[in-house]
């Protein structure tokens, strides 16, 4: 089973985390299943950007993003070339290292 390593995030996962992931499920679902409360304002339906993650390792092993994901990602806070919407990126056999950005678009609005 692939391993997901989550880098520390001050609010969501201060110590970081590492767990055995379920292949075939999205990164977002895997995080939620392991009590990592990443935002998911549209309930994983590819209609917000709050589940944005940066895939620091293992990015190339994921299926490529589709156009609607790319369109939404353009609006994400802190976009990088390794960014994905975690509800759309399906875990395969490879290990992943995930960074949850400091802010989401929701935070950006609040501030
Ligand atoms: S939860 Fe809204 S795009 Fe992923």
PDB file of N, CA and C and ligand atoms in Angstrom:
ATOM      1  N   UNK A   1       0.852  -1.200   0.000  1.00  0.00           N
ATOM      2  CA  UNK A   1       0.000   0.000   0.000  1.00  0.00           C
ATOM      3  C   UNK A   1       0.883   1.243   0.000  1.00  0.00           C
ATOM      4  N   UNK A   2       0.479   2.250  -0.746  1.00  0.00           N
ATOM      5  CA  UNK A   2       1.281   3.486  -0.767  1.00  0.00           C
ATOM      6  C   UNK A   2       1.192   4.224   0.570  1.00  0.00           C
ATOM      7  N   UNK A   3       2.207   4.991   0.828  1.00  0.00           N
ATOM      8  CA  UNK A   3       2.244   5.810   2.033  1.00  0.00           C
ATOM      9  C   UNK A   3       2.018   7.271   1.653  1.00  0.00           C
ATOM     10  N   UNK A   4       1.203   7.959   2.437  1.00  0.00           N
ATOM     11  CA  UNK A   4       1.085   9.415   2.295  1.00  0.00           C
ATOM     12  C   UNK A   4       1.760  10.048   3.506  1.00  0.00           C
ATOM     13  N   UNK A   5       2.698  10.924   3.227  1.00  0.00           N
ATOM     14  CA  UNK A   5       3.319  11.732   4.268  1.00  0.00           C
ATOM     15  C   UNK A   5       2.754  13.144   4.135  1.00  0.00           C
ATOM     16  N   UNK A   6       2.258  13.669   5.239  1.00  0.00           N
ATOM     17  CA  UNK A   6       1.706  15.025   5.236  1.00  0.00           C
ATOM     18  C   UNK A   6       2.673  15.917   6.005  1.00  0.00           C
ATOM     19  N   UNK A   7       3.156  16.938   5.341  1.00  0.00           N
ATOM     20  CA  UNK A   7       4.065  17.874   6.008  1.00  0.00           C
ATOM     21  C   UNK A   7       3.286  18.681   7.043  1.00  0.00           C
ATOM     22  N   UNK A   8       3.952  19.142   8.093  1.00  0.00           N
ATOM     23  CA  UNK A   8       3.237  19.879   9.146  1.00  0.00           C
ATOM     24  C   UNK A   8       2.516  21.113   8.607  1.00  0.00           C
ATOM     25  N   UNK A   9       1.293  21.290   9.072  1.00  0.00           N
ATOM     26  CA  UNK A   9       0.490  22.490   8.796  1.00  0.00           C
ATOM     27  C   UNK A   9       0.040  23.013  10.146  1.00  0.00           C
ATOM     28  N   UNK A  10       0.250  24.276  10.398  1.00  0.00           N
ATOM     29  CA  UNK A  10       0.110  24.807  11.749  1.00  0.00           C
ATOM     30  C   UNK A  10      -1.275  24.559  12.353  1.00  0.00           C
ATOM     31  N   UNK A  11      -2.313  24.602  11.550  1.00  0.00           N
ATOM     32  CA  UNK A  11      -3.667  24.413  12.092  1.00  0.00           C
ATOM     33  C   UNK A  11      -4.178  22.987  11.900  1.00  0.00           C
ATOM     34  N   UNK A  12      -3.992  22.466  10.713  1.00  0.00           N
ATOM     35  CA  UNK A  12      -4.665  21.211  10.353  1.00  0.00           C
ATOM     36  C   UNK A  12      -3.906  19.993  10.853  1.00  0.00           C
ATOM     37  N   UNK A  13      -2.581  20.096  10.889  1.00  0.00           N
ATOM     38  CA  UNK A  13      -1.772  18.903  11.159  1.00  0.00           C
ATOM     39  C   UNK A  13      -0.412  19.353  11.700  1.00  0.00           C
ATOM     40  N   UNK A  14      -0.380  19.902  12.915  1.00  0.00           N
ATOM     41  CA  UNK A  14       0.837  20.572  13.395  1.00  0.00           C
ATOM     42  C   UNK A  14       2.074  19.673  13.457  1.00  0.00           C
ATOM     43  N   UNK A  15       1.877  18.409  13.689  1.00  0.00           N
ATOM     44  CA  UNK A  15       3.017  17.493  13.793  1.00  0.00           C
ATOM     45  C   UNK A  15       3.347  16.816  12.475  1.00  0.00           C
ATOM     46  N   UNK A  16       2.541  17.050  11.457  1.00  0.00           N
ATOM     47  CA  UNK A  16       2.654  16.249  10.253  1.00  0.00           C
ATOM     48  C   UNK A  16       2.050  14.879  10.492  1.00  0.00           C
ATOM     49  N   UNK A  17       2.038  14.055   9.474  1.00  0.00           N
ATOM     50  CA  UNK A  17       1.440  12.719   9.612  1.00  0.00           C
ATOM     51  C   UNK A  17       2.002  11.802   8.535  1.00  0.00           C
ATOM     52  N   UNK A  18       1.870  10.504   8.784  1.00  0.00           N
ATOM     53  CA  UNK A  18       2.240   9.500   7.775  1.00  0.00           C
ATOM     54  C   UNK A  18       1.302   8.317   7.970  1.00  0.00           C
ATOM     55  N   UNK A  19       0.729   7.862   6.871  1.00  0.00           N
ATOM     56  CA  UNK A  19      -0.201   6.732   7.000  1.00  0.00           C
ATOM     57  C   UNK A  19      -0.231   5.930   5.699  1.00  0.00           C
ATOM     58  N   UNK A  20      -0.745   4.710   5.800  1.00  0.00           N
ATOM     59  CA  UNK A  20      -0.949   3.848   4.641  1.00  0.00           C
ATOM     60  C   UNK A  20      -2.207   4.327   3.933  1.00  0.00           C
ATOM     61  N   UNK A  21      -2.073   4.658   2.658  1.00  0.00           N
ATOM     62  CA  UNK A  21      -3.199   5.220   1.926  1.00  0.00           C
ATOM     63  C   UNK A  21      -3.964   4.135   1.177  1.00  0.00           C
ATOM     64  N   UNK A  22      -5.191   4.458   0.854  1.00  0.00           N
ATOM     65  CA  UNK A  22      -6.054   3.551   0.106  1.00  0.00           C
ATOM     66  C   UNK A  22      -5.955   3.910  -1.377  1.00  0.00           C
ATOM     67  N   UNK A  23      -5.321   3.059  -2.204  1.00  0.00           N
ATOM     68  CA  UNK A  23      -5.277   3.359  -3.635  1.00  0.00           C
ATOM     69  C   UNK A  23      -6.688   3.357  -4.222  1.00  0.00           C
ATOM     70  N   UNK A  24      -6.903   4.178  -5.234  1.00  0.00           N
ATOM     71  CA  UNK A  24      -8.227   4.255  -5.851  1.00  0.00           C
ATOM     72  C   UNK A  24      -9.109   5.310  -5.220  1.00  0.00           C
ATOM     73  N   UNK A  25      -8.735   5.782  -4.041  1.00  0.00           N
ATOM     74  CA  UNK A  25      -9.459   6.888  -3.394  1.00  0.00           C
ATOM     75  C   UNK A  25      -8.664   8.168  -3.626  1.00  0.00           C
ATOM     76  N   UNK A  26      -9.342   9.296  -3.547  1.00  0.00           N
ATOM     77  CA  UNK A  26      -8.656  10.567  -3.750  1.00  0.00           C
ATOM     78  C   UNK A  26      -7.725  10.861  -2.568  1.00  0.00           C
ATOM     79  N   UNK A  27      -6.782  11.746  -2.824  1.00  0.00           N
ATOM     80  CA  UNK A  27      -5.922  12.203  -1.724  1.00  0.00           C
ATOM     81  C   UNK A  27      -6.785  12.809  -0.626  1.00  0.00           C
ATOM     82  N   UNK A  28      -7.776  13.616  -1.012  1.00  0.00           N
ATOM     83  CA  UNK A  28      -8.630  14.283  -0.017  1.00  0.00           C
ATOM     84  C   UNK A  28      -9.352  13.259   0.865  1.00  0.00           C
ATOM     85  N   UNK A  29      -9.927  12.250   0.249  1.00  0.00           N
ATOM     86  CA  UNK A  29     -10.657  11.229   1.016  1.00  0.00           C
ATOM     87  C   UNK A  29      -9.696  10.503   1.960  1.00  0.00           C
ATOM     88  N   UNK A  30      -8.508  10.222   1.482  1.00  0.00           N
ATOM     89  CA  UNK A  30      -7.519   9.562   2.335  1.00  0.00           C
ATOM     90  C   UNK A  30      -7.153  10.434   3.534  1.00  0.00           C
ATOM     91  N   UNK A  31      -6.986  11.737   3.294  1.00  0.00           N
ATOM     92  CA  UNK A  31      -6.659  12.636   4.410  1.00  0.00           C
ATOM     93  C   UNK A  31      -7.804  12.660   5.420  1.00  0.00           C
ATOM     94  N   UNK A  32      -9.018  12.813   4.926  1.00  0.00           N
ATOM     95  CA  UNK A  32     -10.176  12.887   5.833  1.00  0.00           C
ATOM     96  C   UNK A  32     -10.338  11.580   6.611  1.00  0.00           C
ATOM     97  N   UNK A  33     -10.069  10.459   5.943  1.00  0.00           N
ATOM     98  CA  UNK A  33     -10.190   9.157   6.618  1.00  0.00           C
ATOM     99  C   UNK A  33      -9.175   9.006   7.748  1.00  0.00           C
ATOM    100  N   UNK A  34      -8.131   9.831   7.718  1.00  0.00           N
ATOM    101  CA  UNK A  34      -7.114   9.770   8.765  1.00  0.00           C
ATOM    102  C   UNK A  34      -7.153  11.025   9.638  1.00  0.00           C
ATOM    103  N   UNK A  35      -8.335  11.597   9.747  1.00  0.00           N
ATOM    104  CA  UNK A  35      -8.594  12.705  10.683  1.00  0.00           C
ATOM    105  C   UNK A  35      -7.760  13.946  10.390  1.00  0.00           C
ATOM    106  N   UNK A  36      -7.375  14.104   9.152  1.00  0.00           N
ATOM    107  CA  UNK A  36      -6.697  15.337   8.754  1.00  0.00           C
ATOM    108  C   UNK A  36      -7.756  16.195   8.065  1.00  0.00           C
ATOM    109  N   UNK A  37      -8.168  17.228   8.762  1.00  0.00           N
ATOM    110  CA  UNK A  37      -9.394  17.954   8.393  1.00  0.00           C
ATOM    111  C   UNK A  37      -9.118  19.021   7.341  1.00  0.00           C
ATOM    112  N   UNK A  38      -8.675  18.561   6.191  1.00  0.00           N
ATOM    113  CA  UNK A  38      -8.481  19.503   5.086  1.00  0.00           C
ATOM    114  C   UNK A  38      -9.837  20.065   4.670  1.00  0.00           C
ATOM    115  N   UNK A  39      -9.853  21.336   4.293  1.00  0.00           N
ATOM    116  CA  UNK A  39     -11.114  21.934   3.835  1.00  0.00           C
ATOM    117  C   UNK A  39     -11.584  21.233   2.566  1.00  0.00           C
ATOM    118  N   UNK A  40     -12.877  21.153   2.404  1.00  0.00           N
ATOM    119  CA  UNK A  40     -13.455  20.527   1.205  1.00  0.00           C
ATOM    120  C   UNK A  40     -14.859  21.099   1.019  1.00  0.00           C
ATOM    121  N   UNK A  41     -14.876  22.386   0.714  1.00  0.00           N
ATOM    122  CA  UNK A  41     -16.122  23.150   0.768  1.00  0.00           C
ATOM    123  C   UNK A  41     -17.181  22.658  -0.211  1.00  0.00           C
ATOM    124  N   UNK A  42     -16.792  22.032  -1.301  1.00  0.00           N
ATOM    125  CA  UNK A  42     -17.807  21.570  -2.270  1.00  0.00           C
ATOM    126  C   UNK A  42     -18.052  20.070  -2.150  1.00  0.00           C
ATOM    127  N   UNK A  43     -17.582  19.484  -1.045  1.00  0.00           N
ATOM    128  CA  UNK A  43     -17.793  18.043  -0.800  1.00  0.00           C
ATOM    129  C   UNK A  43     -17.212  17.192  -1.931  1.00  0.00           C
ATOM    130  N   UNK A  44     -16.017  17.536  -2.338  1.00  0.00           N
ATOM    131  CA  UNK A  44     -15.208  16.728  -3.256  1.00  0.00           C
ATOM    132  C   UNK A  44     -15.766  16.686  -4.682  1.00  0.00           C
ATOM    133  N   UNK A  45     -16.489  17.718  -5.065  1.00  0.00           N
ATOM    134  CA  UNK A  45     -17.120  17.679  -6.391  1.00  0.00           C
ATOM    135  C   UNK A  45     -16.429  18.576  -7.410  1.00  0.00           C
ATOM    136  N   UNK A  46     -15.227  19.002  -7.150  1.00  0.00           N
ATOM    137  CA  UNK A  46     -14.451  19.806  -8.096  1.00  0.00           C
ATOM    138  C   UNK A  46     -15.160  21.112  -8.432  1.00  0.00           C
ATOM    139  N   UNK A  47     -15.606  21.804  -7.392  1.00  0.00           N
ATOM    140  CA  UNK A  47     -16.312  23.067  -7.613  1.00  0.00           C
ATOM    141  C   UNK A  47     -15.793  24.187  -6.717  1.00  0.00           C
ATOM    142  N   UNK A  48     -14.761  23.927  -5.923  1.00  0.00           N
ATOM    143  CA  UNK A  48     -14.156  24.998  -5.129  1.00  0.00           C
ATOM    144  C   UNK A  48     -12.641  24.841  -5.320  1.00  0.00           C
ATOM    145  N   UNK A  49     -11.849  25.430  -4.475  1.00  0.00           N
ATOM    146  CA  UNK A  49     -10.406  25.104  -4.534  1.00  0.00           C
ATOM    147  C   UNK A  49      -9.863  24.843  -3.137  1.00  0.00           C
ATOM    148  N   UNK A  50     -10.753  24.667  -2.177  1.00  0.00           N
ATOM    149  CA  UNK A  50     -10.291  24.632  -0.792  1.00  0.00           C
ATOM    150  C   UNK A  50      -9.513  23.359  -0.453  1.00  0.00           C
ATOM    151  N   UNK A  51      -9.571  22.354  -1.296  1.00  0.00           N
ATOM    152  CA  UNK A  51      -8.843  21.109  -1.032  1.00  0.00           C
ATOM    153  C   UNK A  51      -7.473  21.102  -1.704  1.00  0.00           C
ATOM    154  N   UNK A  52      -7.015  22.270  -2.135  1.00  0.00           N
ATOM    155  CA  UNK A  52      -5.726  22.393  -2.829  1.00  0.00           C
ATOM    156  C   UNK A  52      -4.586  21.819  -1.979  1.00  0.00           C
ATOM    157  N   UNK A  53      -3.764  20.980  -2.610  1.00  0.00           N
ATOM    158  CA  UNK A  53      -2.531  20.501  -1.973  1.00  0.00           C
ATOM    159  C   UNK A  53      -1.381  20.642  -2.963  1.00  0.00           C
ATOM    160  N   UNK A  54      -0.184  20.646  -2.426  1.00  0.00           N
ATOM    161  CA  UNK A  54       1.030  20.631  -3.238  1.00  0.00           C
ATOM    162  C   UNK A  54       1.663  19.251  -3.046  1.00  0.00           C
ATOM    163  N   UNK A  55       1.856  18.544  -4.147  1.00  0.00           N
ATOM    164  CA  UNK A  55       2.380  17.178  -4.089  1.00  0.00           C
ATOM    165  C   UNK A  55       3.903  17.261  -4.220  1.00  0.00           C
ATOM    166  N   UNK A  56       4.573  17.322  -3.074  1.00  0.00           N
ATOM    167  CA  UNK A  56       6.021  17.537  -3.074  1.00  0.00           C
ATOM    168  C   UNK A  56       6.803  16.337  -3.587  1.00  0.00           C
ATOM    169  N   UNK A  57       6.280  15.136  -3.388  1.00  0.00           N
ATOM    170  CA  UNK A  57       6.899  13.934  -3.965  1.00  0.00           C
ATOM    171  C   UNK A  57       5.786  13.034  -4.482  1.00  0.00           C
ATOM    172  N   UNK A  58       6.028  12.447  -5.644  1.00  0.00           N
ATOM    173  CA  UNK A  58       5.055  11.515  -6.214  1.00  0.00           C
ATOM    174  C   UNK A  58       4.113  12.140  -7.225  1.00  0.00           C
ATOM    175  N   UNK A  59       4.287  13.416  -7.511  1.00  0.00           N
ATOM    176  CA  UNK A  59       3.373  14.127  -8.424  1.00  0.00           C
ATOM    177  C   UNK A  59       3.272  13.409  -9.773  1.00  0.00           C
ATOM    178  N   UNK A  60       4.416  12.986 -10.305  1.00  0.00           N
ATOM    179  CA  UNK A  60       4.439  12.401 -11.658  1.00  0.00           C
ATOM    180  C   UNK A  60       3.708  11.063 -11.712  1.00  0.00           C
ATOM    181  N   UNK A  61       3.515  10.428 -10.571  1.00  0.00           N
ATOM    182  CA  UNK A  61       2.828   9.140 -10.558  1.00  0.00           C
ATOM    183  C   UNK A  61       1.324   9.251 -10.544  1.00  0.00           C
ATOM    184  N   UNK A  62       0.802  10.469 -10.434  1.00  0.00           N
ATOM    185  CA  UNK A  62      -0.649  10.669 -10.445  1.00  0.00           C
ATOM    186  C   UNK A  62      -1.143  10.809 -11.880  1.00  0.00           C
ATOM    187  N   UNK A  63      -2.412  10.465 -12.109  1.00  0.00           N
ATOM    188  CA  UNK A  63      -2.994  10.759 -13.422  1.00  0.00           C
ATOM    189  C   UNK A  63      -3.007  12.270 -13.615  1.00  0.00           C
ATOM    190  N   UNK A  64      -2.844  12.736 -14.841  1.00  0.00           N
ATOM    191  CA  UNK A  64      -2.844  14.186 -15.066  1.00  0.00           C
ATOM    192  C   UNK A  64      -4.200  14.800 -14.710  1.00  0.00           C
ATOM    193  N   UNK A  65      -4.154  16.065 -14.360  1.00  0.00           N
ATOM    194  CA  UNK A  65      -5.398  16.768 -14.035  1.00  0.00           C
ATOM    195  C   UNK A  65      -6.196  17.016 -15.315  1.00  0.00           C
ATOM    196  N   UNK A  66      -7.503  17.160 -15.139  1.00  0.00           N
ATOM    197  CA  UNK A  66      -8.363  17.472 -16.280  1.00  0.00           C
ATOM    198  C   UNK A  66      -8.623  18.970 -16.327  1.00  0.00           C
ATOM    199  N   UNK A  67      -9.263  19.387 -17.405  1.00  0.00           N
ATOM    200  CA  UNK A  67      -9.378  20.823 -17.666  1.00  0.00           C
ATOM    201  C   UNK A  67     -10.130  21.558 -16.558  1.00  0.00           C
ATOM    202  N   UNK A  68     -11.220  20.967 -16.074  1.00  0.00           N
ATOM    203  CA  UNK A  68     -11.986  21.694 -15.048  1.00  0.00           C
ATOM    204  C   UNK A  68     -11.193  21.830 -13.747  1.00  0.00           C
ATOM    205  N   UNK A  69     -10.377  20.829 -13.438  1.00  0.00           N
ATOM    206  CA  UNK A  69      -9.501  20.964 -12.263  1.00  0.00           C
ATOM    207  C   UNK A  69      -8.486  22.093 -12.496  1.00  0.00           C
ATOM    208  N   UNK A  70      -7.897  22.115 -13.663  1.00  0.00           N
ATOM    209  CA  UNK A  70      -6.910  23.170 -13.963  1.00  0.00           C
ATOM    210  C   UNK A  70      -7.542  24.557 -13.878  1.00  0.00           C
ATOM    211  N   UNK A  71      -8.767  24.673 -14.377  1.00  0.00           N
ATOM    212  CA  UNK A  71      -9.441  25.982 -14.337  1.00  0.00           C
ATOM    213  C   UNK A  71      -9.613  26.451 -12.897  1.00  0.00           C
ATOM    214  N   UNK A  72     -10.003  25.525 -12.027  1.00  0.00           N
ATOM    215  CA  UNK A  72     -10.186  25.893 -10.617  1.00  0.00           C
ATOM    216  C   UNK A  72      -8.851  26.167  -9.937  1.00  0.00           C
ATOM    217  N   UNK A  73      -7.867  25.349 -10.273  1.00  0.00           N
ATOM    218  CA  UNK A  73      -6.551  25.533  -9.634  1.00  0.00           C
ATOM    219  C   UNK A  73      -5.990  26.925  -9.889  1.00  0.00           C
ATOM    220  N   UNK A  74      -6.328  27.483 -11.040  1.00  0.00           N
ATOM    221  CA  UNK A  74      -5.844  28.832 -11.346  1.00  0.00           C
ATOM    222  C   UNK A  74      -6.243  29.836 -10.269  1.00  0.00           C
ATOM    223  N   UNK A  75      -7.305  29.538  -9.537  1.00  0.00           N
ATOM    224  CA  UNK A  75      -7.790  30.457  -8.496  1.00  0.00           C
ATOM    225  C   UNK A  75      -7.241  30.125  -7.109  1.00  0.00           C
ATOM    226  N   UNK A  76      -6.481  29.058  -6.999  1.00  0.00           N
ATOM    227  CA  UNK A  76      -6.032  28.601  -5.677  1.00  0.00           C
ATOM    228  C   UNK A  76      -4.970  29.528  -5.102  1.00  0.00           C
ATOM    229  N   UNK A  77      -4.997  29.669  -3.781  1.00  0.00           N
ATOM    230  CA  UNK A  77      -3.977  30.456  -3.089  1.00  0.00           C
ATOM    231  C   UNK A  77      -2.670  29.662  -3.117  1.00  0.00           C
ATOM    232  N   UNK A  78      -1.573  30.325  -3.504  1.00  0.00           N
ATOM    233  CA  UNK A  78      -0.266  29.671  -3.445  1.00  0.00           C
ATOM    234  C   UNK A  78      -0.050  28.601  -4.491  1.00  0.00           C
ATOM    235  N   UNK A  79      -0.628  28.788  -5.662  1.00  0.00           N
ATOM    236  CA  UNK A  79      -0.509  27.797  -6.745  1.00  0.00           C
ATOM    237  C   UNK A  79       0.957  27.530  -7.101  1.00  0.00           C
ATOM    238  N   UNK A  80       1.294  26.263  -7.313  1.00  0.00           N
ATOM    239  CA  UNK A  80       2.637  25.885  -7.765  1.00  0.00           C
ATOM    240  C   UNK A  80       2.495  24.884  -8.911  1.00  0.00           C
ATOM    241  N   UNK A  81       3.574  24.576  -9.618  1.00  0.00           N
ATOM    242  CA  UNK A  81       3.489  23.550 -10.676  1.00  0.00           C
ATOM    243  C   UNK A  81       3.156  22.164 -10.133  1.00  0.00           C
ATOM    244  N   UNK A  82       3.271  21.969  -8.821  1.00  0.00           N
ATOM    245  CA  UNK A  82       2.974  20.671  -8.209  1.00  0.00           C
ATOM    246  C   UNK A  82       1.626  20.686  -7.505  1.00  0.00           C
ATOM    247  N   UNK A  83       0.804  21.670  -7.806  1.00  0.00           N
ATOM    248  CA  UNK A  83      -0.504  21.784  -7.156  1.00  0.00           C
ATOM    249  C   UNK A  83      -1.518  20.824  -7.765  1.00  0.00           C
ATOM    250  N   UNK A  84      -2.382  20.298  -6.919  1.00  0.00           N
ATOM    251  CA  UNK A  84      -3.548  19.512  -7.351  1.00  0.00           C
ATOM    252  C   UNK A  84      -4.713  19.830  -6.428  1.00  0.00           C
ATOM    253  N   UNK A  85      -5.903  19.586  -6.948  1.00  0.00           N
ATOM    254  CA  UNK A  85      -7.068  19.554  -6.061  1.00  0.00           C
ATOM    255  C   UNK A  85      -7.124  18.142  -5.492  1.00  0.00           C
ATOM    256  N   UNK A  86      -7.016  18.050  -4.195  1.00  0.00           N
ATOM    257  CA  UNK A  86      -6.852  16.713  -3.602  1.00  0.00           C
ATOM    258  C   UNK A  86      -8.079  15.839  -3.779  1.00  0.00           C
ATOM    259  N   UNK A  87      -9.243  16.440  -4.032  1.00  0.00           N
ATOM    260  CA  UNK A  87     -10.435  15.605  -4.246  1.00  0.00           C
ATOM    261  C   UNK A  87     -10.453  14.999  -5.639  1.00  0.00           C
ATOM    262  N   UNK A  88      -9.605  15.494  -6.529  1.00  0.00           N
ATOM    263  CA  UNK A  88      -9.582  14.999  -7.903  1.00  0.00           C
ATOM    264  C   UNK A  88      -8.382  14.105  -8.175  1.00  0.00           C
ATOM    265  N   UNK A  89      -7.361  14.180  -7.339  1.00  0.00           N
ATOM    266  CA  UNK A  89      -6.144  13.392  -7.554  1.00  0.00           C
ATOM    267  C   UNK A  89      -6.302  12.044  -6.850  1.00  0.00           C
ATOM    268  N   UNK A  90      -6.332  10.991  -7.647  1.00  0.00           N
ATOM    269  CA  UNK A  90      -6.565   9.647  -7.110  1.00  0.00           C
ATOM    270  C   UNK A  90      -5.225   9.001  -6.749  1.00  0.00           C
ATOM    271  N   UNK A  91      -5.156   8.450  -5.567  1.00  0.00           N
ATOM    272  CA  UNK A  91      -3.940   7.780  -5.108  1.00  0.00           C
ATOM    273  C   UNK A  91      -3.724   6.516  -5.930  1.00  0.00           C
ATOM    274  N   UNK A  92      -2.501   6.348  -6.417  1.00  0.00           N
ATOM    275  CA  UNK A  92      -2.152   5.143  -7.177  1.00  0.00           C
ATOM    276  C   UNK A  92      -1.260   4.278  -6.277  1.00  0.00           C
ATOM    277  N   UNK A  93      -0.254   3.661  -6.868  1.00  0.00           N
ATOM    278  CA  UNK A  93       0.599   2.767  -6.067  1.00  0.00           C
ATOM    279  C   UNK A  93       1.794   3.493  -5.446  1.00  0.00           C
ATOM    280  N   UNK A  94       2.093   4.699  -5.930  1.00  0.00           N
ATOM    281  CA  UNK A  94       3.292   5.381  -5.474  1.00  0.00           C
ATOM    282  C   UNK A  94       3.077   6.158  -4.174  1.00  0.00           C
ATOM    283  N   UNK A  95       4.150   6.275  -3.416  1.00  0.00           N
ATOM    284  CA  UNK A  95       4.111   7.072  -2.188  1.00  0.00           C
ATOM    285  C   UNK A  95       3.992   8.556  -2.542  1.00  0.00           C
ATOM    286  N   UNK A  96       3.394   9.311  -1.633  1.00  0.00           N
ATOM    287  CA  UNK A  96       3.176  10.739  -1.861  1.00  0.00           C
ATOM    288  C   UNK A  96       3.626  11.532  -0.639  1.00  0.00           C
ATOM    289  N   UNK A  97       4.162  12.704  -0.892  1.00  0.00           N
ATOM    290  CA  UNK A  97       4.433  13.678   0.171  1.00  0.00           C
ATOM    291  C   UNK A  97       3.593  14.907  -0.149  1.00  0.00           C
ATOM    292  N   UNK A  98       2.736  15.269   0.789  1.00  0.00           N
ATOM    293  CA  UNK A  98       1.722  16.292   0.566  1.00  0.00           C
ATOM    294  C   UNK A  98       1.970  17.492   1.470  1.00  0.00           C
ATOM    295  N   UNK A  99       1.900  18.658   0.881  1.00  0.00           N
ATOM    296  CA  UNK A  99       1.906  19.890   1.667  1.00  0.00           C
ATOM    297  C   UNK A  99       0.534  20.527   1.538  1.00  0.00           C
ATOM    298  N   UNK A 100      -0.061  20.865   2.647  1.00  0.00           N
ATOM    299  CA  UNK A 100      -1.330  21.596   2.630  1.00  0.00           C
ATOM    300  C   UNK A 100      -0.980  23.081   2.727  1.00  0.00           C
ATOM    301  N   UNK A 101      -1.350  23.868   1.730  1.00  0.00           N
ATOM    302  CA  UNK A 101      -0.968  25.284   1.758  1.00  0.00           C
ATOM    303  C   UNK A 101      -1.478  25.977   3.015  1.00  0.00           C
ATOM    304  N   UNK A 102      -0.771  27.016   3.398  1.00  0.00           N
ATOM    305  CA  UNK A 102      -1.099  27.743   4.626  1.00  0.00           C
ATOM    306  C   UNK A 102      -2.519  28.297   4.594  1.00  0.00           C
ATOM    307  N   UNK A 103      -2.939  28.748   3.445  1.00  0.00           N
ATOM    308  CA  UNK A 103      -4.270  29.363   3.319  1.00  0.00           C
ATOM    309  C   UNK A 103      -5.047  28.703   2.204  1.00  0.00           C
ATOM    310  N   UNK A 104      -6.358  28.831   2.287  1.00  0.00           N
ATOM    311  CA  UNK A 104      -7.218  28.483   1.163  1.00  0.00           C
ATOM    312  C   UNK A 104      -7.840  29.772   0.646  1.00  0.00           C
ATOM    313  N   UNK A 105      -8.551  29.658  -0.431  1.00  0.00           N
ATOM    314  CA  UNK A 105      -9.229  30.826  -0.987  1.00  0.00           C
ATOM    315  C   UNK A 105     -10.230  31.377   0.039  1.00  0.00           C
ATOM    316  N   UNK A 106     -10.794  30.509   0.879  1.00  0.00           N
ATOM    317  CA  UNK A 106     -11.718  30.971   1.926  1.00  0.00           C
ATOM    318  C   UNK A 106     -11.013  31.866   2.924  1.00  0.00           C
ATOM    319  N   UNK A 107      -9.807  31.463   3.347  1.00  0.00           N
ATOM    320  CA  UNK A 107      -9.046  32.289   4.270  1.00  0.00           C
ATOM    321  C   UNK A 107      -8.709  33.620   3.629  1.00  0.00           C
ATOM    322  N   UNK A 108      -8.317  33.548   2.368  1.00  0.00           N
ATOM    323  CA  UNK A 108      -7.909  34.770   1.682  1.00  0.00           C
ATOM    324  C   UNK A 108      -9.064  35.766   1.695  1.00  0.00           C
ATOM    325  N   UNK A 109     -10.283  35.262   1.544  1.00  0.00           N
ATOM    326  CA  UNK A 109     -11.445  36.157   1.579  1.00  0.00           C
ATOM    327  C   UNK A 109     -11.667  36.725   2.970  1.00  0.00           C
ATOM    328  N   UNK A 110     -11.500  35.854   3.986  1.00  0.00           N
ATOM    329  CA  UNK A 110     -11.717  36.308   5.361  1.00  0.00           C
ATOM    330  C   UNK A 110     -10.727  37.389   5.750  1.00  0.00           C
ATOM    331  N   UNK A 111      -9.493  37.254   5.248  1.00  0.00           N
ATOM    332  CA  UNK A 111      -8.471  38.213   5.635  1.00  0.00           C
ATOM    333  C   UNK A 111      -8.510  39.397   4.711  1.00  0.00           C
TER     334      UNK A 111
HETATM  335  S1  LIG B   1     -13.369  19.844  -2.271  1.00  0.00           S
HETATM  336 FE1  LIG B   1     -13.968  21.393  -3.654  1.00  0.00          FE
HETATM  337  S2  LIG B   1     -12.620  21.146  -5.332  1.00  0.00           S
HETATM  338 FE2  LIG B   1     -12.033  19.603  -3.942  1.00  0.00          FE
END
